[in-house]
């Protein structure tokens, strides 16, 4: 299909590293690839980014990553220090083929959860496993847990009850309303959990509309925490596979939205529509009235958060947090079948779920950025619909004001200032709709690589899996300046298996892995495990 002269030229061009636009940021140089692969093959990766840390406090960093098994590498060389099958620890013999208890979808966490001064490895897996290993690869007391036999898609670790110990919050993409669990560090489910069960499910609850929610199913690494209602305590924010975002207190109770505007309803009962008027009307308790064929756009365009995430940030430094959440805008007239979706965008709300404004600074998010571009491939089963749309909030240019970035299924990295304008040359396009190969970005990371007070934006790329891919299709490591101008575009290494394409869906990690004062970029690739670039 693509074995034409045009394709050959494009494939050859993909092997050439572009010249940098700024001399201060060096072109990445590959230090090593295939870190953590097996002799003849490797486990396919998903969205799980690696972690760089001194795991065992020996003065040298390790890279910890999980695609199916959990692997610890010497960061500097890429050699394997130890590895365990998912759902197992080092007391079990490692089995290369067939030994894992599911894939790893979400980022892993490496932190001290129980206050003993020693780091733990926290991971979740496809067969419902929640694993906590000590720094030597053995289960901590009370672990593992299996709340459900469906895929655990979201993991977040935080101290939500201010007791000095971390809780482990997980979300599952399940075929029932039961979707979120909170564990203490010893493996016990916290009081008030799990949630999204019938107690908060308005279809079966007799509690009335003021104490119920509609949220259901967590299919991406969506869960986050933060003080949403500015009461001094952290809440749990859960975008779900609906038009609703649930916000919970630590004890599992739902957080209430603005009383005057929403009549005592909870966050999880207020839909996200393109039109704020549709949100306020709450037609059919937020689901919208039945479609007859004469509806206006404001009645049809509703958000869907199955592949989104939120961030809780004080955007204007006034001491009150706002909630930033990304979503896919779907058209209700196509339901209940898989709907063609319209575009990816973002919302900003206040802690009481009203849309965010700051008139003094000229910020007004009562309307959202619209019509940003349909998916490159309109197919719910392709990677186009599975771009992880995480909002990255960062002050890129050092002016004291935040920008918000996210990867989109339109083949771009979008960037908006708080005045809702795209600054500089943003958005950054990886691909055109006329291109022979459709390319998507990972979630970006923002780091000042050259210490000039302005951050660079670093992300990787992967190709649409509906297209004819060859081993030459490796995806790239991109470095873009704060204004959206390309600095460098470096091909990722080829896959471990010569017949496979490569790329990276997970976010890269920027760290000084060998403590020499220089940055390195660590990437968990689709079919080549870990590679490291020197900057």
Short mmCIF file of C-alpha atoms in Angstrom, two decimals:
data_model
loop_
_atom_site.label_atom_id
_atom_site.label_comp_id
_atom_site.label_asym_id
_atom_site.label_seq_id
_atom_site.Cartn_x
_atom_site.Cartn_y
_atom_site.Cartn_z
CA UNK A 1 0.00 0.00 0.00
CA UNK A 2 2.77 2.40 0.93
CA UNK A 3 5.60 0.72 -0.94
CA UNK A 4 5.79 3.53 -3.45
CA UNK A 5 8.53 5.98 -4.29
CA UNK A 6 6.79 8.61 -2.17
CA UNK A 7 6.65 6.29 0.82
CA UNK A 8 10.28 5.27 0.37
CA UNK A 9 11.35 8.90 0.43
CA UNK A 10 9.27 9.57 3.54
CA UNK A 11 10.63 6.52 5.33
CA UNK A 12 14.19 7.55 4.54
CA UNK A 13 13.51 11.08 5.74
CA UNK A 14 12.23 9.68 9.03
CA UNK A 15 15.76 8.50 9.80
CA UNK A 16 17.20 11.98 9.62
CA UNK A 17 17.39 14.10 12.76
CA UNK A 18 16.27 17.66 12.19
CA UNK A 19 18.65 20.48 12.97
CA UNK A 20 17.84 22.30 16.21
CA UNK A 21 16.24 25.72 16.14
CA UNK A 22 18.07 26.76 19.29
CA UNK A 23 21.74 26.01 19.84
CA UNK A 24 21.27 25.97 23.61
CA UNK A 25 19.39 22.66 23.56
CA UNK A 26 21.52 19.85 22.22
CA UNK A 27 20.23 17.29 19.77
CA UNK A 28 19.44 14.12 21.76
CA UNK A 29 22.00 11.34 21.37
CA UNK A 30 21.01 7.74 21.99
CA UNK A 31 22.84 6.27 24.99
CA UNK A 32 21.21 2.86 24.89
CA UNK A 33 18.09 1.08 23.71
CA UNK A 34 16.30 -2.22 24.44
CA UNK A 35 16.82 -1.82 28.17
CA UNK A 36 14.81 -4.57 29.84
CA UNK A 37 13.97 -6.56 26.71
CA UNK A 38 14.36 -10.32 26.50
CA UNK A 39 16.82 -12.06 24.19
CA UNK A 40 14.41 -12.35 21.26
CA UNK A 41 11.38 -10.19 22.07
CA UNK A 42 9.89 -7.69 24.49
CA UNK A 43 6.57 -7.00 26.16
CA UNK A 44 4.40 -4.43 24.41
CA UNK A 45 4.03 -1.18 26.33
CA UNK A 46 0.96 1.01 26.75
CA UNK A 47 0.71 4.35 28.60
CA UNK A 48 2.88 3.52 31.62
CA UNK A 49 5.85 5.86 31.99
CA UNK A 50 9.06 4.76 33.71
CA UNK A 51 10.25 6.12 37.03
CA UNK A 52 13.84 7.25 37.70
CA UNK A 53 14.91 7.15 41.35
CA UNK A 54 17.48 5.72 43.73
CA UNK A 55 15.25 2.83 44.72
CA UNK A 56 17.54 1.10 47.19
CA UNK A 57 19.38 4.17 48.55
CA UNK A 58 22.77 3.00 47.30
CA UNK A 59 23.66 6.34 45.68
CA UNK A 60 22.86 5.23 42.11
CA UNK A 61 19.61 5.66 40.22
CA UNK A 62 17.44 2.89 38.89
CA UNK A 63 14.81 2.95 36.15
CA UNK A 64 11.65 1.11 37.15
CA UNK A 65 9.05 0.32 34.52
CA UNK A 66 6.20 -2.08 33.91
CA UNK A 67 4.55 -3.21 30.68
CA UNK A 68 3.42 -6.58 31.97
CA UNK A 69 6.25 -7.62 34.29
CA UNK A 70 7.89 -5.13 36.68
CA UNK A 71 11.54 -4.49 35.80
CA UNK A 72 14.30 -2.60 37.59
CA UNK A 73 17.28 -1.42 35.53
CA UNK A 74 20.57 0.18 36.40
CA UNK A 75 19.80 3.63 35.05
CA UNK A 76 23.23 4.43 33.67
CA UNK A 77 23.80 1.20 31.73
CA UNK A 78 20.33 -0.25 31.22
CA UNK A 79 21.27 -3.64 32.64
CA UNK A 80 18.53 -5.56 34.47
CA UNK A 81 18.90 -5.62 38.26
CA UNK A 82 15.78 -7.71 38.87
CA UNK A 83 12.38 -8.46 37.41
CA UNK A 84 9.10 -9.95 38.66
CA UNK A 85 5.93 -11.06 36.91
CA UNK A 86 2.91 -8.84 37.42
CA UNK A 87 0.85 -10.11 40.34
CA UNK A 88 3.93 -11.87 41.80
CA UNK A 89 7.03 -10.96 43.79
CA UNK A 90 10.60 -12.28 43.88
CA UNK A 91 9.62 -15.26 46.00
CA UNK A 92 8.04 -16.68 42.80
CA UNK A 93 10.16 -17.95 39.95
CA UNK A 94 10.06 -15.53 37.03
CA UNK A 95 8.32 -16.88 33.92
CA UNK A 96 9.11 -15.10 30.66
CA UNK A 97 6.10 -16.37 28.66
CA UNK A 98 2.70 -16.65 30.32
CA UNK A 99 3.78 -15.71 33.82
CA UNK A 100 2.13 -12.31 34.12
CA UNK A 101 -1.22 -11.51 35.72
CA UNK A 102 -2.19 -8.81 33.23
CA UNK A 103 -0.75 -5.77 31.45
CA UNK A 104 0.15 -2.39 32.96
CA UNK A 105 -1.96 0.50 31.67
CA UNK A 106 -1.40 3.38 34.08
CA UNK A 107 1.79 4.99 35.33
CA UNK A 108 3.46 3.19 38.20
CA UNK A 109 4.33 5.05 41.40
CA UNK A 110 7.54 4.74 43.41
CA UNK A 111 7.30 6.41 46.80
CA UNK A 112 7.35 5.74 50.54
CA UNK A 113 3.71 4.94 51.27
CA UNK A 114 4.02 3.87 54.91
CA UNK A 115 6.52 6.34 56.36
CA UNK A 116 9.31 3.84 57.01
CA UNK A 117 11.85 5.79 54.96
CA UNK A 118 12.02 3.12 52.24
CA UNK A 119 10.45 3.43 48.81
CA UNK A 120 7.82 1.07 47.50
CA UNK A 121 6.79 0.22 43.92
CA UNK A 122 3.04 0.57 43.38
CA UNK A 123 1.50 -0.76 40.18
CA UNK A 124 -1.84 -1.92 38.80
CA UNK A 125 -2.51 -4.55 36.18
CA UNK A 126 -4.97 -5.88 33.66
CA UNK A 127 -6.47 -8.69 35.71
CA UNK A 128 -7.46 -6.43 38.58
CA UNK A 129 -4.18 -6.66 40.49
CA UNK A 130 -3.00 -3.84 42.76
CA UNK A 131 0.62 -4.55 43.72
CA UNK A 132 2.91 -2.98 46.31
CA UNK A 133 6.51 -4.24 46.35
CA UNK A 134 9.31 -3.20 48.66
CA UNK A 135 12.58 -1.89 47.22
CA UNK A 136 13.88 -5.45 46.88
CA UNK A 137 10.85 -6.75 44.97
CA UNK A 138 8.88 -8.49 47.72
CA UNK A 139 5.25 -7.83 48.60
CA UNK A 140 4.62 -5.45 51.46
CA UNK A 141 2.28 -6.64 54.19
CA UNK A 142 -1.34 -6.73 52.98
CA UNK A 143 -0.51 -6.86 49.28
CA UNK A 144 -1.41 -7.65 46.52
CA UNK A 145 -5.13 -6.88 46.33
CA UNK A 146 -7.61 -7.69 43.57
CA UNK A 147 -10.71 -5.47 43.84
CA UNK A 148 -12.09 -6.66 40.50
CA UNK A 149 -11.14 -8.95 37.62
CA UNK A 150 -11.33 -6.16 35.05
CA UNK A 151 -8.44 -3.99 33.94
CA UNK A 152 -7.24 -1.43 36.48
CA UNK A 153 -6.73 1.65 34.32
CA UNK A 154 -5.95 4.39 36.86
CA UNK A 155 -3.58 4.68 39.83
CA UNK A 156 -2.97 7.65 42.10
CA UNK A 157 -1.06 7.76 45.39
CA UNK A 158 -1.55 10.57 47.92
CA UNK A 159 -2.19 11.26 51.60
CA UNK A 160 -5.84 12.26 51.38
CA UNK A 161 -6.68 12.16 55.11
CA UNK A 162 -3.59 13.98 56.44
CA UNK A 163 -2.40 11.10 58.64
CA UNK A 164 1.13 11.11 57.24
CA UNK A 165 0.60 7.87 55.32
CA UNK A 166 -0.25 7.54 51.65
CA UNK A 167 -3.46 6.05 50.33
CA UNK A 168 -3.64 4.16 47.05
CA UNK A 169 -6.54 5.12 44.77
CA UNK A 170 -7.37 2.90 41.80
CA UNK A 171 -10.00 3.02 39.09
CA UNK A 172 -11.26 0.25 36.84
CA UNK A 173 -12.92 0.26 33.45
CA UNK A 174 -15.62 -2.14 34.53
CA UNK A 175 -19.04 -3.15 33.26
CA UNK A 176 -20.81 -2.01 36.41
CA UNK A 177 -21.07 1.25 38.37
CA UNK A 178 -18.44 0.03 40.89
CA UNK A 179 -15.25 1.68 39.66
CA UNK A 180 -13.10 3.36 42.34
CA UNK A 181 -11.37 1.93 45.42
CA UNK A 182 -9.20 3.61 48.05
CA UNK A 183 -6.77 1.47 50.06
CA UNK A 184 -4.63 2.39 53.01
CA UNK A 185 -0.94 1.58 52.83
CA UNK A 186 -1.53 -1.81 54.50
CA UNK A 187 -3.96 -3.06 51.85
CA UNK A 188 -7.30 -2.44 53.59
CA UNK A 189 -10.16 -0.65 51.83
CA UNK A 190 -10.75 2.73 53.47
CA UNK A 191 -14.11 3.52 55.14
CA UNK A 192 -16.68 4.81 52.63
CA UNK A 193 -15.16 2.94 49.70
CA UNK A 194 -15.54 1.63 47.01
CA UNK A 195 -17.65 4.20 45.21
CA UNK A 196 -19.67 4.69 42.03
CA UNK A 197 -21.85 1.91 43.40
CA UNK A 198 -25.65 1.91 43.69
CA UNK A 199 -25.53 4.22 46.69
CA UNK A 200 -24.47 7.06 44.40
CA UNK A 201 -26.05 5.74 41.21
CA UNK A 202 -29.15 7.79 40.58
CA UNK A 203 -30.83 5.14 38.49
CA UNK A 204 -31.38 2.90 41.51
CA UNK A 205 -30.94 5.21 44.49
CA UNK A 206 -33.91 6.51 46.45
CA UNK A 207 -31.88 9.35 47.94
CA UNK A 208 -33.10 11.92 45.41
CA UNK A 209 -31.23 14.11 42.95
CA UNK A 210 -29.23 16.06 45.55
CA UNK A 211 -27.16 13.15 46.86
CA UNK A 212 -26.51 11.11 43.73
CA UNK A 213 -24.22 11.01 40.72
CA UNK A 214 -24.13 9.58 37.23
CA UNK A 215 -20.43 8.76 36.86
CA UNK A 216 -19.45 5.31 35.63
CA UNK A 217 -16.25 3.57 34.54
CA UNK A 218 -12.59 4.73 34.55
CA UNK A 219 -10.84 3.79 31.33
CA UNK A 220 -7.70 5.94 31.41
CA UNK A 221 -5.20 7.00 34.07
CA UNK A 222 -7.74 9.62 35.05
CA UNK A 223 -7.82 9.95 38.84
CA UNK A 224 -6.16 12.87 40.61
CA UNK A 225 -6.41 14.64 43.97
CA UNK A 226 -6.41 18.20 45.22
CA UNK A 227 -8.34 20.67 47.35
CA UNK A 228 -11.25 21.24 45.00
CA UNK A 229 -13.66 23.03 47.34
CA UNK A 230 -10.94 24.98 49.15
CA UNK A 231 -11.76 23.55 52.56
CA UNK A 232 -8.14 22.69 53.36
CA UNK A 233 -8.60 18.97 52.63
CA UNK A 234 -7.89 17.05 49.44
CA UNK A 235 -10.68 15.60 47.34
CA UNK A 236 -10.53 12.81 44.75
CA UNK A 237 -11.40 13.87 41.19
CA UNK A 238 -12.59 11.11 38.86
CA UNK A 239 -13.39 11.82 35.19
CA UNK A 240 -15.37 8.86 33.92
CA UNK A 241 -16.74 7.32 30.75
CA UNK A 242 -19.72 9.69 30.74
CA UNK A 243 -20.30 13.44 30.52
CA UNK A 244 -19.82 13.70 34.29
CA UNK A 245 -16.86 14.16 36.63
CA UNK A 246 -17.22 12.82 40.16
CA UNK A 247 -15.52 14.55 43.09
CA UNK A 248 -15.30 12.70 46.40
CA UNK A 249 -14.23 13.56 49.91
CA UNK A 250 -11.73 11.22 51.55
CA UNK A 251 -14.59 9.39 53.26
CA UNK A 252 -16.30 8.61 49.94
CA UNK A 253 -19.04 11.23 50.10
CA UNK A 254 -19.79 13.25 46.99
CA UNK A 255 -18.84 16.93 46.79
CA UNK A 256 -21.66 19.39 46.20
CA UNK A 257 -21.78 21.85 43.29
CA UNK A 258 -22.90 25.47 43.46
CA UNK A 259 -26.12 25.53 45.47
CA UNK A 260 -27.74 28.51 43.76
CA UNK A 261 -27.06 27.39 40.22
CA UNK A 262 -27.52 23.63 40.56
CA UNK A 263 -30.04 23.26 43.34
CA UNK A 264 -27.99 21.16 45.72
CA UNK A 265 -26.77 18.61 43.20
CA UNK A 266 -23.38 17.01 43.42
CA UNK A 267 -20.51 17.52 40.99
CA UNK A 268 -21.24 14.06 39.62
CA UNK A 269 -24.74 15.12 38.60
CA UNK A 270 -23.71 18.16 36.51
CA UNK A 271 -22.93 17.31 32.85
CA UNK A 272 -20.24 18.94 30.74
CA UNK A 273 -21.66 20.31 27.51
CA UNK A 274 -20.09 22.59 24.92
CA UNK A 275 -22.80 25.06 25.89
CA UNK A 276 -22.86 26.29 29.45
CA UNK A 277 -26.58 26.98 29.04
CA UNK A 278 -27.18 23.27 28.47
CA UNK A 279 -25.29 22.47 31.65
CA UNK A 280 -27.39 24.87 33.67
CA UNK A 281 -30.70 23.67 32.20
CA UNK A 282 -29.91 20.08 33.23
CA UNK A 283 -32.33 18.61 30.73
CA UNK A 284 -33.32 15.09 31.78
CA UNK A 285 -31.06 15.40 34.83
CA UNK A 286 -28.02 16.08 32.66
CA UNK A 287 -28.38 13.38 30.05
CA UNK A 288 -30.24 15.64 27.64
CA UNK A 289 -33.71 15.17 26.26
CA UNK A 290 -34.38 12.41 23.69
CA UNK A 291 -33.21 13.20 20.18
CA UNK A 292 -35.99 13.97 17.69
CA UNK A 293 -33.91 15.40 14.85
CA UNK A 294 -34.48 19.12 15.32
CA UNK A 295 -31.98 19.82 18.11
CA UNK A 296 -29.51 22.66 18.05
CA UNK A 297 -25.79 22.10 18.49
CA UNK A 298 -25.97 23.32 22.08
CA UNK A 299 -28.26 20.40 22.89
CA UNK A 300 -26.18 17.82 21.04
CA UNK A 301 -22.52 18.46 21.86
CA UNK A 302 -21.76 16.76 25.18
CA UNK A 303 -18.35 15.88 26.61
CA UNK A 304 -17.09 12.34 27.23
CA UNK A 305 -14.26 11.68 29.70
CA UNK A 306 -13.31 8.07 29.04
CA UNK A 307 -9.80 9.05 27.90
CA UNK A 308 -9.23 12.21 29.91
CA UNK A 309 -7.76 13.47 33.15
CA UNK A 310 -8.06 16.46 35.46
CA UNK A 311 -5.62 18.79 37.21
CA UNK A 312 -6.33 20.78 40.37
CA UNK A 313 -4.33 24.03 40.27
CA UNK A 314 -4.57 27.59 41.56
CA UNK A 315 -4.32 29.11 38.11
CA UNK A 316 -4.44 32.79 39.09
CA UNK A 317 -2.67 32.61 42.48
CA UNK A 318 -5.71 33.85 44.42
CA UNK A 319 -5.54 31.05 46.99
CA UNK A 320 -8.39 29.05 45.43
CA UNK A 321 -7.92 26.05 43.19
CA UNK A 322 -9.48 25.58 39.81
CA UNK A 323 -10.15 22.25 38.08
CA UNK A 324 -8.85 21.71 34.55
CA UNK A 325 -10.29 18.71 32.73
CA UNK A 326 -9.88 17.56 29.15
CA UNK A 327 -12.58 15.76 27.22
CA UNK A 328 -13.81 14.50 23.88
CA UNK A 329 -16.79 16.37 22.45
CA UNK A 330 -19.33 13.85 21.17
CA UNK A 331 -22.53 14.40 19.23
CA UNK A 332 -25.55 12.98 21.02
CA UNK A 333 -27.51 12.37 17.83
CA UNK A 334 -25.37 9.31 17.09
CA UNK A 335 -25.99 7.51 20.39
CA UNK A 336 -26.38 4.73 21.54
CA UNK A 337 -24.06 3.36 18.83
CA UNK A 338 -20.41 4.41 18.81
CA UNK A 339 -20.69 8.08 17.89
CA UNK A 340 -18.38 9.92 15.54
CA UNK A 341 -16.76 12.46 17.83
CA UNK A 342 -16.12 16.08 16.99
CA UNK A 343 -12.95 17.28 18.73
CA UNK A 344 -10.91 17.20 21.92
CA UNK A 345 -10.94 20.26 24.16
CA UNK A 346 -10.61 21.40 27.76
CA UNK A 347 -12.78 22.93 30.47
CA UNK A 348 -11.82 25.02 33.48
CA UNK A 349 -14.17 25.22 36.45
CA UNK A 350 -14.18 26.71 39.89
CA UNK A 351 -14.31 24.48 42.92
CA UNK A 352 -18.10 24.74 43.02
CA UNK A 353 -18.36 23.44 39.42
CA UNK A 354 -19.26 26.81 37.87
CA UNK A 355 -17.17 27.71 34.87
CA UNK A 356 -14.06 29.70 35.68
CA UNK A 357 -13.72 33.43 35.05
CA UNK A 358 -11.38 36.12 36.33
CA UNK A 359 -12.58 39.41 34.89
CA UNK A 360 -9.71 41.42 36.35
CA UNK A 361 -7.19 39.31 34.41
CA UNK A 362 -9.34 38.88 31.32
CA UNK A 363 -9.95 35.15 31.74
CA UNK A 364 -13.33 33.78 30.73
CA UNK A 365 -13.91 30.04 30.38
CA UNK A 366 -17.69 30.16 30.28
CA UNK A 367 -17.11 29.25 26.64
CA UNK A 368 -14.51 26.65 25.71
CA UNK A 369 -12.14 26.25 22.73
CA UNK A 370 -14.27 24.63 20.01
CA UNK A 371 -13.78 22.85 16.67
CA UNK A 372 -10.12 22.02 17.26
CA UNK A 373 -10.14 19.14 14.79
CA UNK A 374 -11.80 15.75 14.46
CA UNK A 375 -9.76 12.56 14.98
CA UNK A 376 -7.44 11.64 12.14
CA UNK A 377 -9.24 8.29 12.01
CA UNK A 378 -12.91 8.18 13.03
CA UNK A 379 -12.88 4.71 14.56
CA UNK A 380 -13.51 3.95 18.25
CA UNK A 381 -11.29 0.85 18.14
CA UNK A 382 -8.18 2.51 16.76
CA UNK A 383 -5.39 4.32 18.54
CA UNK A 384 -6.82 7.58 17.24
CA UNK A 385 -9.56 7.37 19.86
CA UNK A 386 -7.10 6.23 22.54
CA UNK A 387 -4.85 9.30 22.71
CA UNK A 388 -4.43 10.00 26.41
CA UNK A 389 -5.64 13.55 26.77
CA UNK A 390 -3.98 14.68 29.99
CA UNK A 391 -3.94 18.42 30.79
CA UNK A 392 -0.39 19.60 31.52
CA UNK A 393 -0.42 22.91 33.41
CA UNK A 394 2.89 24.76 33.33
CA UNK A 395 4.34 28.27 33.01
CA UNK A 396 6.23 27.73 29.76
CA UNK A 397 7.76 31.14 29.12
CA UNK A 398 8.50 32.20 32.69
CA UNK A 399 6.08 35.14 32.73
CA UNK A 400 4.28 33.91 35.85
CA UNK A 401 1.18 32.84 33.93
CA UNK A 402 0.17 29.28 33.23
CA UNK A 403 -0.33 27.60 29.90
CA UNK A 404 -2.27 24.35 29.45
CA UNK A 405 -1.16 21.69 26.99
CA UNK A 406 -2.64 18.39 25.88
CA UNK A 407 -2.11 15.83 23.13
CA UNK A 408 -5.07 15.49 20.79
CA UNK A 409 -6.35 12.84 18.42
CA UNK A 410 -6.20 15.45 15.66
CA UNK A 411 -2.44 14.84 15.40
CA UNK A 412 -1.49 17.98 17.33
CA UNK A 413 -0.25 19.10 20.72
CA UNK A 414 -2.62 21.87 21.73
CA UNK A 415 -1.57 24.75 23.98
CA UNK A 416 -3.77 27.48 25.46
CA UNK A 417 -2.98 30.49 27.60
CA UNK A 418 -5.51 31.40 30.26
CA UNK A 419 -6.91 34.06 27.93
CA UNK A 420 -7.95 31.07 25.77
CA UNK A 421 -5.57 32.01 22.96
CA UNK A 422 -2.95 29.70 21.49
CA UNK A 423 0.36 31.49 22.18
CA UNK A 424 3.23 31.72 19.73
CA UNK A 425 3.17 29.08 17.00
CA UNK A 426 0.95 26.68 18.95
CA UNK A 427 -0.64 24.22 18.31
CA UNK A 428 2.18 21.98 17.16
CA UNK A 429 1.21 19.63 14.33
CA UNK A 430 2.84 16.22 14.07
CA UNK A 431 0.96 15.21 10.96
CA UNK A 432 -1.43 16.41 8.26
CA UNK A 433 -4.64 14.75 7.16
CA UNK A 434 -3.04 14.35 3.74
CA UNK A 435 -0.05 12.50 5.23
CA UNK A 436 0.46 8.83 4.34
CA UNK A 437 1.08 8.05 8.03
CA UNK A 438 -0.98 9.41 10.94
CA UNK A 439 1.14 10.28 13.97
CA UNK A 440 -0.01 11.08 17.52
CA UNK A 441 1.77 12.58 20.52
CA UNK A 442 2.21 11.22 24.01
CA UNK A 443 1.31 13.48 26.89
CA UNK A 444 4.04 16.12 27.00
CA UNK A 445 6.39 17.06 29.82
CA UNK A 446 7.72 20.59 30.36
CA UNK A 447 11.33 21.08 31.54
CA UNK A 448 13.83 23.94 31.20
CA UNK A 449 16.53 21.93 29.45
CA UNK A 450 18.97 24.78 28.88
CA UNK A 451 18.43 26.71 32.14
CA UNK A 452 17.33 29.91 30.41
CA UNK A 453 14.15 30.35 32.45
CA UNK A 454 11.89 29.04 29.69
CA UNK A 455 10.64 25.49 29.47
CA UNK A 456 10.93 23.15 26.55
CA UNK A 457 8.07 20.77 25.74
CA UNK A 458 9.15 17.15 25.31
CA UNK A 459 6.97 14.36 23.95
CA UNK A 460 7.16 11.17 21.93
CA UNK A 461 5.00 9.89 19.10
CA UNK A 462 3.35 6.76 17.73
CA UNK A 463 1.46 5.83 14.58
CA UNK A 464 -2.14 4.86 13.97
CA UNK A 465 -2.50 1.08 14.09
CA UNK A 466 -5.02 0.99 11.23
CA UNK A 467 -2.25 1.85 8.80
CA UNK A 468 0.40 -0.32 7.16
CA UNK A 469 3.39 -0.03 9.48
CA UNK A 470 6.92 -1.25 8.82
CA UNK A 471 9.96 -1.55 11.11
CA UNK A 472 11.07 1.85 9.77
CA UNK A 473 8.07 3.47 11.48
CA UNK A 474 9.65 4.16 14.84
CA UNK A 475 7.95 7.31 16.07
CA UNK A 476 10.00 10.23 17.31
CA UNK A 477 11.28 12.12 20.31
CA UNK A 478 10.23 15.76 19.90
CA UNK A 479 11.63 18.81 21.66
CA UNK A 480 9.66 22.02 21.08
CA UNK A 481 10.35 25.44 22.54
CA UNK A 482 7.89 27.32 24.73
CA UNK A 483 6.48 29.12 21.70
CA UNK A 484 5.63 25.91 19.84
CA UNK A 485 8.62 25.94 17.45
CA UNK A 486 10.44 22.68 16.74
CA UNK A 487 13.92 22.37 18.24
CA UNK A 488 14.64 18.75 17.32
CA UNK A 489 12.90 15.63 16.05
CA UNK A 490 14.83 12.45 16.71
CA UNK A 491 13.79 8.98 15.55
CA UNK A 492 13.23 6.43 18.28
CA UNK A 493 15.24 3.19 18.08
CA UNK A 494 13.87 0.28 16.11
CA UNK A 495 11.86 -2.38 17.91
CA UNK A 496 13.48 -5.39 19.50
CA UNK A 497 11.81 -7.69 16.97
CA UNK A 498 12.94 -6.75 13.48
CA UNK A 499 9.47 -7.18 12.01
CA UNK A 500 7.74 -4.75 14.39
CA UNK A 501 7.26 -0.96 14.22
CA UNK A 502 8.07 1.14 17.27
CA UNK A 503 6.99 4.36 18.95
CA UNK A 504 6.01 5.49 22.43
CA UNK A 505 2.54 6.17 23.84
CA UNK A 506 3.77 6.91 27.37
CA UNK A 507 5.18 10.26 28.46
CA UNK A 508 8.96 10.57 28.44
CA UNK A 509 10.81 11.20 31.69
CA UNK A 510 13.47 13.91 31.93
CA UNK A 511 16.00 13.24 34.70
CA UNK A 512 19.70 13.32 35.53
CA UNK A 513 20.00 9.55 35.68
CA UNK A 514 23.73 9.39 36.43
CA UNK A 515 24.03 12.51 38.62
CA UNK A 516 26.50 14.19 36.27
CA UNK A 517 24.57 17.47 36.07
CA UNK A 518 23.17 16.84 32.58
CA UNK A 519 19.66 15.90 31.53
CA UNK A 520 18.75 12.55 30.06
CA UNK A 521 15.42 11.53 28.53
CA UNK A 522 14.06 8.09 29.41
CA UNK A 523 11.37 6.55 27.19
CA UNK A 524 9.31 3.38 27.47
CA UNK A 525 8.82 2.44 23.82
CA UNK A 526 6.02 0.34 22.36
CA UNK A 527 8.10 -2.61 21.20
CA UNK A 528 11.61 -1.87 22.44
CA UNK A 529 11.24 -1.36 26.20
CA UNK A 530 13.51 1.39 27.61
CA UNK A 531 15.75 3.71 25.66
CA UNK A 532 17.76 6.64 27.02
CA UNK A 533 18.90 9.76 25.21
CA UNK A 534 21.62 12.14 26.42
CA UNK A 535 20.96 15.87 25.98
#
